């Protein structure tokens, strides 16, 4: 009897929830909007209404003068506001983004002293945390001219381990307590593909660990529990939806992350669509098994590919270059996979129908990725959509190869604006010709898919869109744009953040265009992105976010979630 009444109560609660989300249970007409989308040819199509079925698919895109459906349809008045397709982030790290929301964010610190003050205050505010974790530091932005040290960090926090990721995720800064817990001593050797910074003139670790050396300290951090993953995933989704992102490619999904995605899907909490690229072969085999998973939970989740790291990043001089770093003679960075390893991994994934996404930043890494794709494409024919992630520095002579084998250049426009001065220092003026070369790669025939690389950059597609058309940062620097010949058109950038980002994840026809038969994923924004100046475009505010015809974010309902 008791069990029945509990069941009943659950049922009534479920029923109440249903009625709150009534729009998803009946046809919906979103009318009186200023809709903007791209047609099949990439041209702007303006529309005034969306008719959505009870499964959240678009029945009809209505233009001015089209007859509106009558009868049982639930009608909602857009009050003339601007509506565009939900934005797609083609390269982000969902769990890192979520966990970053729970950690100390140093990305807006202006000096080492500023950072140390903030670290000390954060530790004092969280006395219960056995480890202090954070991210976002950038010694370049501090004007330090060198890496910070453990000794400096010890001044801020000496009683507990502290571990702080560099902004690009390719170096980590530890205090003495963290190094002690990790068992790091002067005799600890640099691993292949990594570097331990040493105190000048000694073997004593100085506190910063680069690329493959990072796990040496990170392994000492207690593993987050499944519940921590669920909390972090919730935070990540909130932030993505508040930024107008309705779908994301998760670049490097590990098993606990996948399990968190599945739990969210099972429980009906997955609102952002996730195209998962497994973090290496072991993760791929555990997550997906012998073939890509089907689309799960109504096109919300799919594991369809593998993410491979061929090199590191420019900031930490881990990117693999064809010639020495201009500001570090004798160093060309490091390949993280040898040619046989790379081809073997690509082959293992391709043979089972998985898509391959290769992280390549330096020109040597991009050349090697292109060569490997060319070889593998002979065996693994058909529609493979080989992805090169970042493609930041490409030797001009290699650019045409991006037009072959249906390659997708998965790039992050805000990296260009953030990295400009650093890239000039690392490469020198003569080797920048193929740097962040969006237009040249597109002209060569590559499909551009744009993203943020969050949490490396904020998951803000409007900042990315503005950078893509201006080659200027949020302050309008540099005047006229950096290498302005590599700007892309407003429409091309729009496509790269929507339809082409969907295509890059084999999701075309499901979402990305606001076309008939697709999922009704759209956002309401406060200005017309086709008319706004780049500066204005970059400051676009997302008012509402809808996924499958359901409103999942409103700026008025959750004022705190939008503030980043
Ligand atoms: Zn990334």
Tab-separated table of C-alpha atoms in Angstrom, residues 308-311 320 334-343 345 358 368:
chain	number	residue	atom	x	y	z
A	308	UNK	CA	44.859	11.410	-30.958
A	309	UNK	CA	47.526	13.820	-29.728
A	310	UNK	CA	50.365	14.255	-32.168
A	311	UNK	CA	52.054	17.169	-30.388
A	320	UNK	CA	56.271	20.075	-32.972
A	334	UNK	CA	58.120	16.969	-29.602
A	335	UNK	CA	56.035	14.467	-31.503
A	336	UNK	CA	53.956	12.540	-28.981
A	337	UNK	CA	53.493	9.580	-31.344
A	338	UNK	CA	56.037	8.124	-33.734
A	339	UNK	CA	54.949	7.525	-37.343
A	340	UNK	CA	54.188	3.844	-36.792
A	341	UNK	CA	52.200	4.500	-33.623
A	342	UNK	CA	50.134	7.208	-35.303
A	343	UNK	CA	49.299	5.071	-38.323
A	345	UNK	CA	46.119	3.940	-34.008
A	358	UNK	CA	44.326	14.344	-34.741
A	368	UNK	CA	52.863	14.399	-40.423
